[in-house]
Tab-separated table of C-alpha atoms in Angstrom:
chain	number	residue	atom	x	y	z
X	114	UNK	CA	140.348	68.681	81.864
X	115	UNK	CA	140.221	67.609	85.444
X	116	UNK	CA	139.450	71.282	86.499
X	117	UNK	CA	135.923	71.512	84.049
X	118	UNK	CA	135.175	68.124	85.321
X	119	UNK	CA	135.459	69.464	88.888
X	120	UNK	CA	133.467	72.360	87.930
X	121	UNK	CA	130.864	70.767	86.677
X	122	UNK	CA	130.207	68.026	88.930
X	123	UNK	CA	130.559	71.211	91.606
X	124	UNK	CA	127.671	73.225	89.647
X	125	UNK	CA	125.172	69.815	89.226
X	126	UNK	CA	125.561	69.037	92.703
X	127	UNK	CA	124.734	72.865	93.937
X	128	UNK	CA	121.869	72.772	91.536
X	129	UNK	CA	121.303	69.418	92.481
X	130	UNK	CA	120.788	70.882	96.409
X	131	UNK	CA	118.958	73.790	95.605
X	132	UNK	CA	116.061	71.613	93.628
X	133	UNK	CA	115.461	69.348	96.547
X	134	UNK	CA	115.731	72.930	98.863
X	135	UNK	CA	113.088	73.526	96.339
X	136	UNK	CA	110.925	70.771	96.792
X	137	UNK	CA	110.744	70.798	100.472
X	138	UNK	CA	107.470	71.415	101.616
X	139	UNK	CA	107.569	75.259	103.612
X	140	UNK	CA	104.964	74.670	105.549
X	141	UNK	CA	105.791	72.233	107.591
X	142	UNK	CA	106.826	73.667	110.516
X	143	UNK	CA	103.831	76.170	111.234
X	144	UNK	CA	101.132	75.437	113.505
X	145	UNK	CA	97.384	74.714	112.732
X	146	UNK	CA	96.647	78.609	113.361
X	147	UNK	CA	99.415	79.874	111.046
X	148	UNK	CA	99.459	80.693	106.932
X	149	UNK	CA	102.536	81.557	104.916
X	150	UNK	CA	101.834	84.403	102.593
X	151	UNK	CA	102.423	83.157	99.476
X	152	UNK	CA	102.563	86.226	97.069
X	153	UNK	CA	102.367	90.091	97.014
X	154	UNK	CA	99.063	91.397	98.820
X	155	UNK	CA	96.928	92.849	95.436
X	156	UNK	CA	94.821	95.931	95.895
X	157	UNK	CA	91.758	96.366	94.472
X	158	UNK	CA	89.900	99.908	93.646
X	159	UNK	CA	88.232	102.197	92.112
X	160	UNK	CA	91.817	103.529	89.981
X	161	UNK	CA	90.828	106.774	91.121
X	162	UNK	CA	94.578	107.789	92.464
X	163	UNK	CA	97.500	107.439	89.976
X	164	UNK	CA	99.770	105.754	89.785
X	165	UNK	CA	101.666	103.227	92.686
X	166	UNK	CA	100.710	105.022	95.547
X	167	UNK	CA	98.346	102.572	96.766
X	168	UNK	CA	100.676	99.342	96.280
X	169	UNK	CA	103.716	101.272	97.440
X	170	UNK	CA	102.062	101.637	100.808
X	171	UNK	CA	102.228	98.247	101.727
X	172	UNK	CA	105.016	96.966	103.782
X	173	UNK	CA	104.040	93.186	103.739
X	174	UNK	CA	106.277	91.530	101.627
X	175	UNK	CA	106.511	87.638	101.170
X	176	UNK	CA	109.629	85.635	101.289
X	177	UNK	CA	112.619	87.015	98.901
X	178	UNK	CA	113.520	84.765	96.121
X	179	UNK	CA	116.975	83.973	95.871
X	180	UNK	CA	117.234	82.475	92.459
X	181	UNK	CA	114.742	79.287	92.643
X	182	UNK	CA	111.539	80.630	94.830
X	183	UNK	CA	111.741	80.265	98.574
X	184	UNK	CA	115.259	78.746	98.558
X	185	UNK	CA	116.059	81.142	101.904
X	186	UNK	CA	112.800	79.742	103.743
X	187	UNK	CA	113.776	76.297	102.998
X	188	UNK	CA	117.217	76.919	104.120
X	189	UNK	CA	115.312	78.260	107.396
X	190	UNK	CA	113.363	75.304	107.763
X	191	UNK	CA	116.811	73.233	107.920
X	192	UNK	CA	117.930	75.312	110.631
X	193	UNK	CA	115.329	74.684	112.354
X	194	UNK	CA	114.739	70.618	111.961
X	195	UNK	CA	118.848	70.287	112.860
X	196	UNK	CA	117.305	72.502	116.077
X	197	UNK	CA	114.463	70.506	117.003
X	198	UNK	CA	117.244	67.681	116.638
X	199	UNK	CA	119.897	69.127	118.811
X	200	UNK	CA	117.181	69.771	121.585
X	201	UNK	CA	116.257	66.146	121.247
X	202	UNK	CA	119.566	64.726	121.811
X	203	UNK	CA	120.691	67.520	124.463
X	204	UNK	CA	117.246	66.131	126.417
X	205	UNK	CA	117.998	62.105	126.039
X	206	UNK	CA	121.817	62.936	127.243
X	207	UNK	CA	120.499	64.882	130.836
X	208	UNK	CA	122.928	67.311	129.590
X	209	UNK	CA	122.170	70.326	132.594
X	210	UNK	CA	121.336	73.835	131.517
X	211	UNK	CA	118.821	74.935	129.535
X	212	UNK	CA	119.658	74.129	125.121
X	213	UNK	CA	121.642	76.767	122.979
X	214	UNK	CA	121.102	76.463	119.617
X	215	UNK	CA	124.811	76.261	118.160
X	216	UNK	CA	125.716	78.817	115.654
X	217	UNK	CA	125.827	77.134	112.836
X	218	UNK	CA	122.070	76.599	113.173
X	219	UNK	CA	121.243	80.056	114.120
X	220	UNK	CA	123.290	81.286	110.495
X	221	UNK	CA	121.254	78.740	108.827
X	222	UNK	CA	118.551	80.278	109.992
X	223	UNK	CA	118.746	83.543	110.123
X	224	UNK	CA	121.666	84.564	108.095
X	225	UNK	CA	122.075	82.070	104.827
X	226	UNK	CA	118.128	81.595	105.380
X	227	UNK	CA	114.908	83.488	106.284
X	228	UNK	CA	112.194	83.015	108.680
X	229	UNK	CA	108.566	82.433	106.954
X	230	UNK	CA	106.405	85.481	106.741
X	231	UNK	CA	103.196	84.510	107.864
X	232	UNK	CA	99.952	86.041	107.111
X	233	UNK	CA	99.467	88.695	110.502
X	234	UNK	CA	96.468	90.771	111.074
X	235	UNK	CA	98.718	93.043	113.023
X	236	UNK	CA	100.144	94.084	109.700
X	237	UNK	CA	97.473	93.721	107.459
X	238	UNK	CA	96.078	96.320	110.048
X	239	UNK	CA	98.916	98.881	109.555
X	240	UNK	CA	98.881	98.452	106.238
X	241	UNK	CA	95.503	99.544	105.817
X	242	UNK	CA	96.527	102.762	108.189
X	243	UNK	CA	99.015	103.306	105.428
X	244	UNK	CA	96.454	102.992	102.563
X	245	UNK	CA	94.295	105.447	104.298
X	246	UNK	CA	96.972	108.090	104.591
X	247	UNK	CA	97.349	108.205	101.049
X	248	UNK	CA	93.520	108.691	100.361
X	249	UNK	CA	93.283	111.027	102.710
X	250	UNK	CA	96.359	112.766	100.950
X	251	UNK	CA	94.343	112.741	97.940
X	252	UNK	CA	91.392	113.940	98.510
X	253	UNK	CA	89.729	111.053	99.610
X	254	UNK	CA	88.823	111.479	103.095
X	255	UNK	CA	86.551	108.929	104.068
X	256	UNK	CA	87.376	105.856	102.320
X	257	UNK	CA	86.194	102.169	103.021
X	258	UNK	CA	89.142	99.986	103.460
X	259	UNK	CA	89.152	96.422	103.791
X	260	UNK	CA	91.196	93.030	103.311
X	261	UNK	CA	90.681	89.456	102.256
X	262	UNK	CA	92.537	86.537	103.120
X	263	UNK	CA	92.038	83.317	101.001
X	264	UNK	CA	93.315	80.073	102.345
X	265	UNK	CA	91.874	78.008	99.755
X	266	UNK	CA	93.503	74.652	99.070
X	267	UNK	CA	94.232	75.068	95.713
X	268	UNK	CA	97.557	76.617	96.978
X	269	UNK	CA	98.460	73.432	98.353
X	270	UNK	CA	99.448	73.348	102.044
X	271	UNK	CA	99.316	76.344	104.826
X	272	UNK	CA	99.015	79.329	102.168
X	273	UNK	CA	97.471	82.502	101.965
X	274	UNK	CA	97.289	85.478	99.534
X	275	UNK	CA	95.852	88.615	100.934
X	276	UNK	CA	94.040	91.057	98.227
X	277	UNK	CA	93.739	94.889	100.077
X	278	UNK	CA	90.122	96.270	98.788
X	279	UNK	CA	89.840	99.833	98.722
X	280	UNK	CA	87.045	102.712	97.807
X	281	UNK	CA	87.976	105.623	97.534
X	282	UNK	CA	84.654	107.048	98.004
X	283	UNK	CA	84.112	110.550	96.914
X	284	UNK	CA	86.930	113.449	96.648
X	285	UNK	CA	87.152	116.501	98.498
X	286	UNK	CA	87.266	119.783	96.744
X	287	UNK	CA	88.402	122.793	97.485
X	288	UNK	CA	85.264	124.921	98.318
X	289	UNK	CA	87.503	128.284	99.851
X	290	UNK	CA	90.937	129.159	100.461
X	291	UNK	CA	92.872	131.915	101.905
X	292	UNK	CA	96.363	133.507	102.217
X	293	UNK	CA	96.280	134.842	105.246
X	294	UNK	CA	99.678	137.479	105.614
X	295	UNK	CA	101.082	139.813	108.347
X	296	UNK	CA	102.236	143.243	107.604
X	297	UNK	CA	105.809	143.741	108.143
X	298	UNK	CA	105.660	147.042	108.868
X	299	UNK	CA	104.456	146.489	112.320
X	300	UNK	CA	107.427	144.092	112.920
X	301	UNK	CA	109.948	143.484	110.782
X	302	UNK	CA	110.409	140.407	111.665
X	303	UNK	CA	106.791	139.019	110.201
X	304	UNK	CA	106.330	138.513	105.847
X	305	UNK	CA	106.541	141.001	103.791
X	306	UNK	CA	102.930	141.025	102.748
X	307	UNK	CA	103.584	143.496	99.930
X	308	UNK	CA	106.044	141.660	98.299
X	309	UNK	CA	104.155	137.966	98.587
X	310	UNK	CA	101.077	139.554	97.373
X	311	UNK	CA	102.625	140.490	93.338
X	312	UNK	CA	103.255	136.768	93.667
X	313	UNK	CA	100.080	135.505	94.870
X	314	UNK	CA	99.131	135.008	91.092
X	315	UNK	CA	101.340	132.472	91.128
X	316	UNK	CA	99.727	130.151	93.024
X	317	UNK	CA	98.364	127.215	91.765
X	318	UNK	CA	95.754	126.572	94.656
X	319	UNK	CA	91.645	128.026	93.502
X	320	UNK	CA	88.646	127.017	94.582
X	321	UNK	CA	87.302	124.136	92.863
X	322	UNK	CA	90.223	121.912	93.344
X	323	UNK	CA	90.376	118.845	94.376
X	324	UNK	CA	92.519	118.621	97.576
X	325	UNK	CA	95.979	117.427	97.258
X	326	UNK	CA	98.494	116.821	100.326
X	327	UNK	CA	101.449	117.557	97.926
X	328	UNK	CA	99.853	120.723	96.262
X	329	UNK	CA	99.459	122.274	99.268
X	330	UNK	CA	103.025	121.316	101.079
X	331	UNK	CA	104.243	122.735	97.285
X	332	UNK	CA	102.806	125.879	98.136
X	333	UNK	CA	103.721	126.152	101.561
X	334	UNK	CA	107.481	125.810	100.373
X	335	UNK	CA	106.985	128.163	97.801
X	336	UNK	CA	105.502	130.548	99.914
X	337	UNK	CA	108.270	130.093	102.636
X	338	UNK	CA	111.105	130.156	99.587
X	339	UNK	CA	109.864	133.490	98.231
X	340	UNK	CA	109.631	135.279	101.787
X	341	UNK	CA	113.547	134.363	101.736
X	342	UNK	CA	114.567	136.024	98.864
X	343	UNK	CA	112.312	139.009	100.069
X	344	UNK	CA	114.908	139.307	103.138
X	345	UNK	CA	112.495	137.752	105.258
């Protein structure tokens, strides 16, 4: 009996920390200049390349929840208000040398916690570098590429969600191609250019075709693949 009442008064108060954790205001320690991202950057387009390809190119990620939202930022922010204290009362004492934060600060912050994310233009910026690769990669090779930050107040403190807006613009087709192979019986050493061209049919490139990165590295493979089994 004593052991479930242990348990349970155990399991309120750890749910009983986490809620105030909860309830902490995350903000509070940025400057005027600085806004936490609050959610998953959205993109926006024209739905003209399947699938995820667009929204798996984006490496800005917010905080990670850890069973009640932002429970590893607020642990953070701990870390660092018991550091700010620390420094305080290191200063007051004349204590010589310059202040170490002790460790059981830096694992709050950095181990059991996590450091905000804040909204940066230096990766908003690669990101769109990373959403124009995969245009480019389909076809899309001049694409307008943007991003919008709204700091509105409705999200209650230093906040930001970033929406990525892309246009594809139009696609790239395939106006002429050519497979371009040496004869081998100059050096053997080069393709056999008899044997690769009975398997030219093959080949799922023709003119018309809208380029495709993956099409064409699929090719390439194949191409290199057959020459192998040639004996080349």
């Amino acid at each position: 009996m004593r052991t479930i009442l242990r348990k349970t008064y155990l399991l309120l108060s750890v749910s009983a920390l986490l809620l105030s954790l909860a309830s902490c205001s995350n903000t509070r320690h940025l400057t005027e200049d600085q806004y936490l991202l609050k959610s998953y950057p959205t993109v926006q387009s024209q739905n003209k390349i399947e699938g995820d390809q667009l929204s798996e190119a984006i490496i800005t990620k917010p905080n990670r929840v850890v069973g009640i939202p932002k429970v590893a930022l607020s642990v953070h922010n701990i870390g660092v208000g018991m550091e700010k204290r620390q420094k305080k009362r290191h200063e007051k004492r004349g204590k010589e040398g310059v202040y170490e934060a002790s460790k059981f600060v830096t694992w709050l912050k950095y181990k059991a916690g996590e450091p905000p994310v804040l909204v940066d233009t230096n990766s908003l910026n690669r990101d769109l570098r990373n959403l124009r690769q995969v245009c480019m990669a389909n076809g899309y090779f001049q694409p307008n590429l943007s991003y919008q930050i709204d700091t509105l107040r409705k999200w209650r403190g230093k906040k930001a969600k970033v929406t990525f807006i892309v246009d594809e613009g139009l696609p790239y087709k395939i106006n002429k191609y050519e497979i371009v192979y040496q004869d081998s019986s100059r050096d053997p050493g080069l393709l056999n250019s008899q044997y690769m061209r009975q398997d030219e049919g093959m080949f799922q490139l023709e003119a018309g075709l809208q380029y495709n990165h993956n099409l064409f590295e699929y090719e390439r493979k194949r191409g290199v693949r057959h020459s192998r089994i040639g004996g080349f």
